[in-house]
PDB file of C-alpha atoms in Angstrom:
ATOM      1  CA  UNK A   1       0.000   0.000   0.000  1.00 71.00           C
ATOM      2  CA  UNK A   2       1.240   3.488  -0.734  1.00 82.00           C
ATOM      3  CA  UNK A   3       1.065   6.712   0.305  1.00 86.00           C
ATOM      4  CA  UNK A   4      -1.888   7.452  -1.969  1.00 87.00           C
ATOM      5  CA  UNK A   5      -4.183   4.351  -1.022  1.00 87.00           C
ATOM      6  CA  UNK A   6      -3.742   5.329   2.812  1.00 90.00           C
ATOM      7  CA  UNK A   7      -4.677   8.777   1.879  1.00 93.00           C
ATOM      8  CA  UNK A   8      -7.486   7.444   0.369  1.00 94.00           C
ATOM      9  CA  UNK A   9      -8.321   5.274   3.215  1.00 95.00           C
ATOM     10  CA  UNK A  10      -7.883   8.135   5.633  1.00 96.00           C
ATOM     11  CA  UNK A  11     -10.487  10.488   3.353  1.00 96.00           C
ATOM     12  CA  UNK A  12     -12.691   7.754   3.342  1.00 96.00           C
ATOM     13  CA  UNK A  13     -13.094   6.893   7.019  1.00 97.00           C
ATOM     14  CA  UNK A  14     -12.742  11.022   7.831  1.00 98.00           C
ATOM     15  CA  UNK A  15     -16.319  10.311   9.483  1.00 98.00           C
ATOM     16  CA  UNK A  16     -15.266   7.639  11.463  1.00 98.00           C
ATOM     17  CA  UNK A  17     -11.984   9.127  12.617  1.00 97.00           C
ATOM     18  CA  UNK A  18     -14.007  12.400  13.657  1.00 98.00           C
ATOM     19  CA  UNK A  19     -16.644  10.823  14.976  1.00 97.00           C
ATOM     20  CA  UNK A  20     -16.279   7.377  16.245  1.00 96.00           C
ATOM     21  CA  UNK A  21     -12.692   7.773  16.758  1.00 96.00           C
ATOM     22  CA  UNK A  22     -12.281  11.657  18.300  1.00 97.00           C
ATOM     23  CA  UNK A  23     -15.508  12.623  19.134  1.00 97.00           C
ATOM     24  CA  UNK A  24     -16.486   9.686  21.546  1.00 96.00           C
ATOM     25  CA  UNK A  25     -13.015   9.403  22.806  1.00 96.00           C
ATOM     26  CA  UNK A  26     -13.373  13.183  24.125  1.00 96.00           C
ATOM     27  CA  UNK A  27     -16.534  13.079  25.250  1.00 96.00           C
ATOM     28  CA  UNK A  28     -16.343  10.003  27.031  1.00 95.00           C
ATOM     29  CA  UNK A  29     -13.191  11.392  28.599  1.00 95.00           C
ATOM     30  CA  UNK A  30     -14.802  14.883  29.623  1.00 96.00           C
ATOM     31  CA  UNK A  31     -17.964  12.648  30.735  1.00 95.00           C
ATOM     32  CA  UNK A  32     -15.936  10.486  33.236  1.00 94.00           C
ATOM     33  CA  UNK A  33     -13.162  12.563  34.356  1.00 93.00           C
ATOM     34  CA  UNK A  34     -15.626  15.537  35.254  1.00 94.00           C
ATOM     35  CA  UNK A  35     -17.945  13.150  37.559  1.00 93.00           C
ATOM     36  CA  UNK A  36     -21.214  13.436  34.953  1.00 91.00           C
ATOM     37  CA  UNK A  37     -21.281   9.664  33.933  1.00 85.00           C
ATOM     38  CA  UNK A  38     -19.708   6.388  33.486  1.00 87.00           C
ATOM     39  CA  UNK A  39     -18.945   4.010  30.794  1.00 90.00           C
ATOM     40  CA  UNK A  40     -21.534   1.944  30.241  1.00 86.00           C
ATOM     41  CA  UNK A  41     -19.984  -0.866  28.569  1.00 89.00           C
ATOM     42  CA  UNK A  42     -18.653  -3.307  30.831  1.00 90.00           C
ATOM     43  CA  UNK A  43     -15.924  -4.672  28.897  1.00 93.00           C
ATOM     44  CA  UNK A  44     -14.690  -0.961  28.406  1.00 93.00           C
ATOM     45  CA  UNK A  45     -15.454   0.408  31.712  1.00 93.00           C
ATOM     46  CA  UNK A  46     -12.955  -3.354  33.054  1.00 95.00           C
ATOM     47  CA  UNK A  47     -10.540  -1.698  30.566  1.00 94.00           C
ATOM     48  CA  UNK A  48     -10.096   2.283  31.752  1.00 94.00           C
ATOM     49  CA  UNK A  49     -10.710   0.660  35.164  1.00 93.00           C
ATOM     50  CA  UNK A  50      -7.143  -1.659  35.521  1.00 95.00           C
ATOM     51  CA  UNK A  51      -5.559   0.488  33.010  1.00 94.00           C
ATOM     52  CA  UNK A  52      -7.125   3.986  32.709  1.00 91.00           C
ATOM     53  CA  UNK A  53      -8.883   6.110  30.716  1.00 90.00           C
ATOM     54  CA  UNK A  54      -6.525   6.205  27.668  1.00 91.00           C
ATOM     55  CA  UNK A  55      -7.235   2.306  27.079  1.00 94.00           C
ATOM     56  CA  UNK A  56     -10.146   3.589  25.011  1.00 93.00           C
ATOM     57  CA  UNK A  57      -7.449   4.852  22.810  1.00 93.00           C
ATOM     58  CA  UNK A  58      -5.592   1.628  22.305  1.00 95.00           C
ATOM     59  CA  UNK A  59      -8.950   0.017  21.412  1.00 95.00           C
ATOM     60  CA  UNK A  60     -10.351   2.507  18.937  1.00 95.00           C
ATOM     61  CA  UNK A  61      -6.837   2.307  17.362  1.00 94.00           C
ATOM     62  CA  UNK A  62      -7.626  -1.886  17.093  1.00 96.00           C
ATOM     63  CA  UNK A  63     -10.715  -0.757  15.895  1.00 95.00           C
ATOM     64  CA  UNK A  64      -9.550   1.146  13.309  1.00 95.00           C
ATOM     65  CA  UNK A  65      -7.384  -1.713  12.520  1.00 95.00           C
ATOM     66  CA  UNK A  66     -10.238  -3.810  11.950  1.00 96.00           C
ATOM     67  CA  UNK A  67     -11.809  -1.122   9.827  1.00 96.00           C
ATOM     68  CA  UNK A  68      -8.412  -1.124   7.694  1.00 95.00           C
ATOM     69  CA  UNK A  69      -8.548  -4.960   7.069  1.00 93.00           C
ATOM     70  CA  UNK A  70     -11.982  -4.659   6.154  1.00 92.00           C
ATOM     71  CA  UNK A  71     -11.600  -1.809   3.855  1.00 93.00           C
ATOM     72  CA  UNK A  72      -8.353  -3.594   2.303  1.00 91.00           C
ATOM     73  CA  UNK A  73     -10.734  -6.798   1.812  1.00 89.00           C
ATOM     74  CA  UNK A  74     -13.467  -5.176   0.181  1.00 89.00           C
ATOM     75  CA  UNK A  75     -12.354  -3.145  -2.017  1.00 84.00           C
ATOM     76  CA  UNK A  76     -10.168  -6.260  -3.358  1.00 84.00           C
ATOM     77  CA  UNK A  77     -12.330  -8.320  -3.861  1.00 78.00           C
ATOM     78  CA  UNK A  78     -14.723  -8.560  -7.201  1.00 75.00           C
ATOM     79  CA  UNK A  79     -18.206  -8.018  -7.810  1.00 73.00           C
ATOM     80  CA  UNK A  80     -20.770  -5.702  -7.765  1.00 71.00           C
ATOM     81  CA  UNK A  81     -21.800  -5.781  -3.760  1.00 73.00           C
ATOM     82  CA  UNK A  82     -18.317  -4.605  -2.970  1.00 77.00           C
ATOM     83  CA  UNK A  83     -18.038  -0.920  -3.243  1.00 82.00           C
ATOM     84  CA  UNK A  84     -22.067  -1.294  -1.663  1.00 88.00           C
ATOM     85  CA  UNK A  85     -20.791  -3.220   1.439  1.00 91.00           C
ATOM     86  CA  UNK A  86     -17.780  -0.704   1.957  1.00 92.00           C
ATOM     87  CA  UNK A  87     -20.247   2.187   1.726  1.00 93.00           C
ATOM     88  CA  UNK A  88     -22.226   0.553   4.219  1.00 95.00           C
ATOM     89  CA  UNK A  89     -19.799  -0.543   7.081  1.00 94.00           C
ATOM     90  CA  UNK A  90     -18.116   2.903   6.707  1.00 96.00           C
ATOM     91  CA  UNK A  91     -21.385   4.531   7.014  1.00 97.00           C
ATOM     92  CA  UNK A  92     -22.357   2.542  10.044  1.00 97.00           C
ATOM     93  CA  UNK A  93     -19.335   3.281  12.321  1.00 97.00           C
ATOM     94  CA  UNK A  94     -19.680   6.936  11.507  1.00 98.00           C
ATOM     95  CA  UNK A  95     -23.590   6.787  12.381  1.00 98.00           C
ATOM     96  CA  UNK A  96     -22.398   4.577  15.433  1.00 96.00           C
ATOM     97  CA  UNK A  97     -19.608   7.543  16.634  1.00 97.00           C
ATOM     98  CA  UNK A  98     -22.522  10.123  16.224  1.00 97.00           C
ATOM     99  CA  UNK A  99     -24.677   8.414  18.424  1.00 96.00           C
ATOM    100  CA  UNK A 100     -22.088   7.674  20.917  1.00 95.00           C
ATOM    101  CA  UNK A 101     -21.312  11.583  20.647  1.00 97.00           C
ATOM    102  CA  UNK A 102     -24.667  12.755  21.114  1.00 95.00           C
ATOM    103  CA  UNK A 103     -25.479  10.399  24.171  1.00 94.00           C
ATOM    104  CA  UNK A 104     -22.249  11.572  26.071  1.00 95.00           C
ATOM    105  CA  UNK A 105     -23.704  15.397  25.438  1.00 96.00           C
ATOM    106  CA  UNK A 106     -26.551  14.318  26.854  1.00 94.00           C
ATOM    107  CA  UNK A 107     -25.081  12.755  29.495  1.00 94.00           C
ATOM    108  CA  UNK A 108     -22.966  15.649  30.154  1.00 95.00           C
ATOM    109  CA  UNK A 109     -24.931  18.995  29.540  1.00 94.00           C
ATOM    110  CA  UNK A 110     -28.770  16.945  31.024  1.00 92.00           C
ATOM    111  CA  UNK A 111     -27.378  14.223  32.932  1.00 90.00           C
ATOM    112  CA  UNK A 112     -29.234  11.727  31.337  1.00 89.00           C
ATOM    113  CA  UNK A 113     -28.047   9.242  28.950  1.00 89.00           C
ATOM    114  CA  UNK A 114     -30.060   8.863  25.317  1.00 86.00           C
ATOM    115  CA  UNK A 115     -29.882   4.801  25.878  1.00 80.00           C
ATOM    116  CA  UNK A 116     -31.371   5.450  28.577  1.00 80.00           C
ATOM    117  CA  UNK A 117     -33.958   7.758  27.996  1.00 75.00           C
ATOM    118  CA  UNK A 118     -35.598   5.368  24.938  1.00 78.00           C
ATOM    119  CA  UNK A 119     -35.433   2.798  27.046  1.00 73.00           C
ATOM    120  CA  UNK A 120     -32.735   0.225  26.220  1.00 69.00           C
ATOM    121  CA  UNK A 121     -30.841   0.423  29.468  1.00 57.00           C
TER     122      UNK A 121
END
């Protein structure tokens, strides 16, 4: 892979990086280290709590590694589903990091989380 294919990569996944990526990270950090919520995922909140907050980092960065193979796979293979699927998956962490965004602004500015205000915790 050269430099233009992971600068093409990195355009393509600019959502996800901004949102999934940065966005949750900071607002989850602001959230917890400012005594308005907690991490609600257990495996996550097992993570930051035997080794710290900046554990999140080291598993968005696995995420994004994931995200790489994934794009690297799809985009190889043939057929007419392909660039669909890549569209998709990309779309879906960035919809995913905006969600997680706006629930950790809720939790911060109301004090309520958006999970649970529908309901589903």
């Amino acid at each position: 892979m050269n430099r233009s294919e992971i600068g093409k990569f990195l355009y393509d996944i600019r959502y996800i990086i901004l949102l999934y990526i940065i966005g949750d990270f900071l607002t989850t950090f602001h959230a917890i280290e400012n005594g308005f919520g907690f991490e609600q995922n257990g495996l996550l909140a097992s993570l930051m709590t035997e080794f710290g907050m900046w554990s999140l980092v080291i598993v968005k960065i696995a995420i994004l590694g994931v995200v790489f193979w994934a794009y690297r796979t799809i985009n190889s293979s043939t057929g007419p589903v392909s660039p669909l699927l890549w569209t998709f998956s990309k779309t879906g962490i960035s919809l995913l990091g905006l969600l997680l965004v706006i629930n950790n602004m809720m939790v911060i500015w109301a004090r309520v989380s958006l999970f649970e205000y529908v309901g589903m915790l």
